[in-house]
């Protein structure tokens, strides 16, 4: 299933656990998926990737243009 606005997600990859620990917490998707440019490197060459991204909110902070490929939807366990 694709990620959509209103989903609860967690970031699985694409960040540093040491410098960006807030991405270990769940976040709420607050935008529809959209296409944006992501800067991968600046040195020695500037490399840019165009990918599908969403905006998420974690602890009242909005993080814009988070790649959907780096996110995993949090689903509840089915009741038995």
Phi, psi and omega in degrees: 000135177287156178281139182221169180302134180097351179284147172266125186227165170226149181272124186264330182206173177088021178208164178263122180295336180280319185261344181228059185294340180297337179287354174282344180273156176290151178226159179255129178286124184246006178221160171289154175299140178216165181266136180209163176271134177244126178278120181269315179213158173244335185236135358282339177236150175280119181246128182235139178240141175257123183214171178276130184227166173221164173260137178232158178240130178226124179051048178063018177243131180268131176245118186265149174057051175272123182300132178299327180297339180269356186253152175231131179287138175268124180242147176283153178283142181291145178282137182256000000 
